[in-house]
XYZ file of C-alpha atoms in Angstrom:
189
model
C 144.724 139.502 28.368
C 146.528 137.510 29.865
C 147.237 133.237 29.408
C 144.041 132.107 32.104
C 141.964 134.737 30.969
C 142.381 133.535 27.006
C 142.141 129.963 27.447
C 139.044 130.674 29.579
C 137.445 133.136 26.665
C 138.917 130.464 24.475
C 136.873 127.480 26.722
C 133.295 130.135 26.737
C 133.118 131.723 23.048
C 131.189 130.114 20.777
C 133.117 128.743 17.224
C 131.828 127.746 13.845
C 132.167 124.181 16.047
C 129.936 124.815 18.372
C 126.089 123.216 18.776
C 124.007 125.224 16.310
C 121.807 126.604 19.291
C 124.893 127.951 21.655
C 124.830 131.429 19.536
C 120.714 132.334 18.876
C 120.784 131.052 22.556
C 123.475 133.360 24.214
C 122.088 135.824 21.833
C 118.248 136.003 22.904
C 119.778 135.312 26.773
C 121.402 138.719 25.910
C 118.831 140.411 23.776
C 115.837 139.390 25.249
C 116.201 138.353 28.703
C 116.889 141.720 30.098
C 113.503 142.985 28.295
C 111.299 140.017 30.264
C 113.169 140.584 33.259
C 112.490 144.147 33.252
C 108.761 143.385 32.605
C 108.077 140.597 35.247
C 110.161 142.735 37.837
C 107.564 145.185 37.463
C 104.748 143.171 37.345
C 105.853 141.769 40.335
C 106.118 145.338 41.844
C 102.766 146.075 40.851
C 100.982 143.044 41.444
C 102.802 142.216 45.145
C 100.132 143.082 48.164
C 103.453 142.961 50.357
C 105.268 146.594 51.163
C 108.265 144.461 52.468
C 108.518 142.871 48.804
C 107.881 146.506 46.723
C 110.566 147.955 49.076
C 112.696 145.377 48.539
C 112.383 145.445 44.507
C 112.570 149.537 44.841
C 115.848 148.850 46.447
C 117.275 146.132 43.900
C 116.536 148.632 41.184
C 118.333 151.762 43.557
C 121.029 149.322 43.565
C 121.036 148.877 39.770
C 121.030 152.780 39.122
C 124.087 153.419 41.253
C 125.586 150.618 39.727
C 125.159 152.356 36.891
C 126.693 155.203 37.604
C 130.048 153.351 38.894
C 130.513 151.456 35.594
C 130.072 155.127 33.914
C 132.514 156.589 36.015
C 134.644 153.566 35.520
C 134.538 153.832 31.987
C 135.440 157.332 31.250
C 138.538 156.672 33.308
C 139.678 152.641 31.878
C 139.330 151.990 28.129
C 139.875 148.415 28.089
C 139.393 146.784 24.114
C 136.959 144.283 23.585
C 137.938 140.823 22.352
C 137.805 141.824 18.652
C 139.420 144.300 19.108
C 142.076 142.345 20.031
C 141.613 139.794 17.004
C 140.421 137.676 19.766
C 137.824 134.876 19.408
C 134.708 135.061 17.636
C 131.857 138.116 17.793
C 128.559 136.645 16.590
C 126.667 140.122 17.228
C 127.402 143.430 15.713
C 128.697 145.984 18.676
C 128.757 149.190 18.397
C 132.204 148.860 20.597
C 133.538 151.510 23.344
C 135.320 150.663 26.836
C 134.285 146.922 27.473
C 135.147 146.634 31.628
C 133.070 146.527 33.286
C 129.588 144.874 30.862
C 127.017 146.880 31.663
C 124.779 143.740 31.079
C 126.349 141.807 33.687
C 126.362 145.104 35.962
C 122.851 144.980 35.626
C 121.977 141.660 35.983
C 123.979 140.792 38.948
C 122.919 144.421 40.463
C 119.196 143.492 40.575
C 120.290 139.950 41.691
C 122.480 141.236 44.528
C 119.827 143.531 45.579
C 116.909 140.871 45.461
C 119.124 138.579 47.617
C 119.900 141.289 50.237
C 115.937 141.219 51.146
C 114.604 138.965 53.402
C 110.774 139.118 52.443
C 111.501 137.475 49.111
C 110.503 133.777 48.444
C 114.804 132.239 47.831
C 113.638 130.379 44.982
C 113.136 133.807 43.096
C 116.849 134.673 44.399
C 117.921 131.751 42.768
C 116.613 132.883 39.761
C 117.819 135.792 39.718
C 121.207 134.772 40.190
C 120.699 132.016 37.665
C 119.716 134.651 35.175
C 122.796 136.985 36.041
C 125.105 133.842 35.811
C 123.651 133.105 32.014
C 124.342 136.784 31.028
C 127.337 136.915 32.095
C 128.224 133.818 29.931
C 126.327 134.933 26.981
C 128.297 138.010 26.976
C 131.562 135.913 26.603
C 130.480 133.166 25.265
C 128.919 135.680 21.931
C 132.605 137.444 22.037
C 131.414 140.800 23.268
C 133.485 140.801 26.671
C 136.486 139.181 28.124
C 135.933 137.351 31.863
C 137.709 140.096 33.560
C 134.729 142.354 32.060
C 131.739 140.629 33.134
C 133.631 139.678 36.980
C 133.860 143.604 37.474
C 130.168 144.202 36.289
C 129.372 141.557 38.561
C 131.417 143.483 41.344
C 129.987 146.373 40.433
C 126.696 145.081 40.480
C 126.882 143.364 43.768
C 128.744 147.037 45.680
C 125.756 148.640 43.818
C 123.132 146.791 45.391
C 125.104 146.788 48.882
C 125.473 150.538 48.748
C 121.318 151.203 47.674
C 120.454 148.626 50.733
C 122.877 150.326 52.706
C 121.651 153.941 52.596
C 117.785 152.968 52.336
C 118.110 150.614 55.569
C 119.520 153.467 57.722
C 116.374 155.608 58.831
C 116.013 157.146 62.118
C 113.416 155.797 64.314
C 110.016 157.487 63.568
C 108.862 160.665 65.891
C 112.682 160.365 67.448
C 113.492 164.032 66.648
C 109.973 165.011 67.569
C 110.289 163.220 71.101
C 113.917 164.627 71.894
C 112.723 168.367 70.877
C 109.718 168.044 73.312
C 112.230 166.333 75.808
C 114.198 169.724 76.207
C 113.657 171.473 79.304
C 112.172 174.316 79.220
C 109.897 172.950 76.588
């Protein structure tokens, strides 16, 4: 790590010193949060009577999935340690460890955020909260000692060229009956 990065894991991870509800707080935004999101994402899926608003969701999660798939790929390649393993800061949950860059939490979060806010036929106050919720995860994940900054900017990265590339290939589609139209369009046809 080096000198900004410290003094800014320093400045985010919760001490002994810290307000007694910093920890169970970062702790259930990291623990639990995900689960509710998860569940009122879907709900909202299944409950929305518009198909610009399911598409739009479909996408966000498209987005999440390849974003996925980069941090995997990322992570076989880069082993970067966690803070404790670099007798850094405190860790107020148990980890099983492995490569910490990018967090797969913040990958996640700001993934489905990204992708939300790349749709047009969602309300922006739901885009707000989505980013709001990928903002307190990635803080969570610092501020409980499990990641570095570094770790939860490239999840958010990651997240966000997730989401572009899912919106990307779902938006290109060629128009409907186009093939149809220039196969009957040949002459001799």
């Amino acid at each position: 790590m080096r000198g900004f990065e410290t003094a800014l894991f320093t400045l985010l991870n919760a001490t002994p010193d810290s307000p007694s509800w910093v920890v169970p707080l970062a702790a259930w935004i990291s623990n639990v949060l995900p689960h509710g999101a998860a569940v009122a994402l879907g709900a909202w899926l299944l409950a929305t009577p518009s198909r610009a608003q399911r598409v739009a969701i479909l996408q966000a999660l498209a987005g999440a999935g390849m974003a996925w798939l980069m941090v995997r790929g990322i992570r076989a390649v880069v082993h970067l340690p966690r803070p404790a393993e670099l007798e850094l800061g405190w860790q107020w949950l148990a980890h099983r460890g492995g490569p910490a860059l990018p967090s797969m939490h913040a990958t996640g979060a700001f993934a489905l955020a990204t992708g939300l806010g790349l749709s047009r036929a969602l309300p922006r106050r739901a885009l707000w909260v989505a980013f709001a919720v990928a903002t307190a995860m990635a803080w969570s994940r610092v501020c409980l000692g499990l990641h570095c900054p570094t770790d939860v900017a490239a999840g958010a990265l990651c997240g966000a060229a997730g989401a572009a590339l899912a919106s990307t290939a779902t938006a290109w589609r060629p128009a409907r009956g186009t093939a149809v139209r220039r196969w009957r369009a040949q002459p001799g046809r």
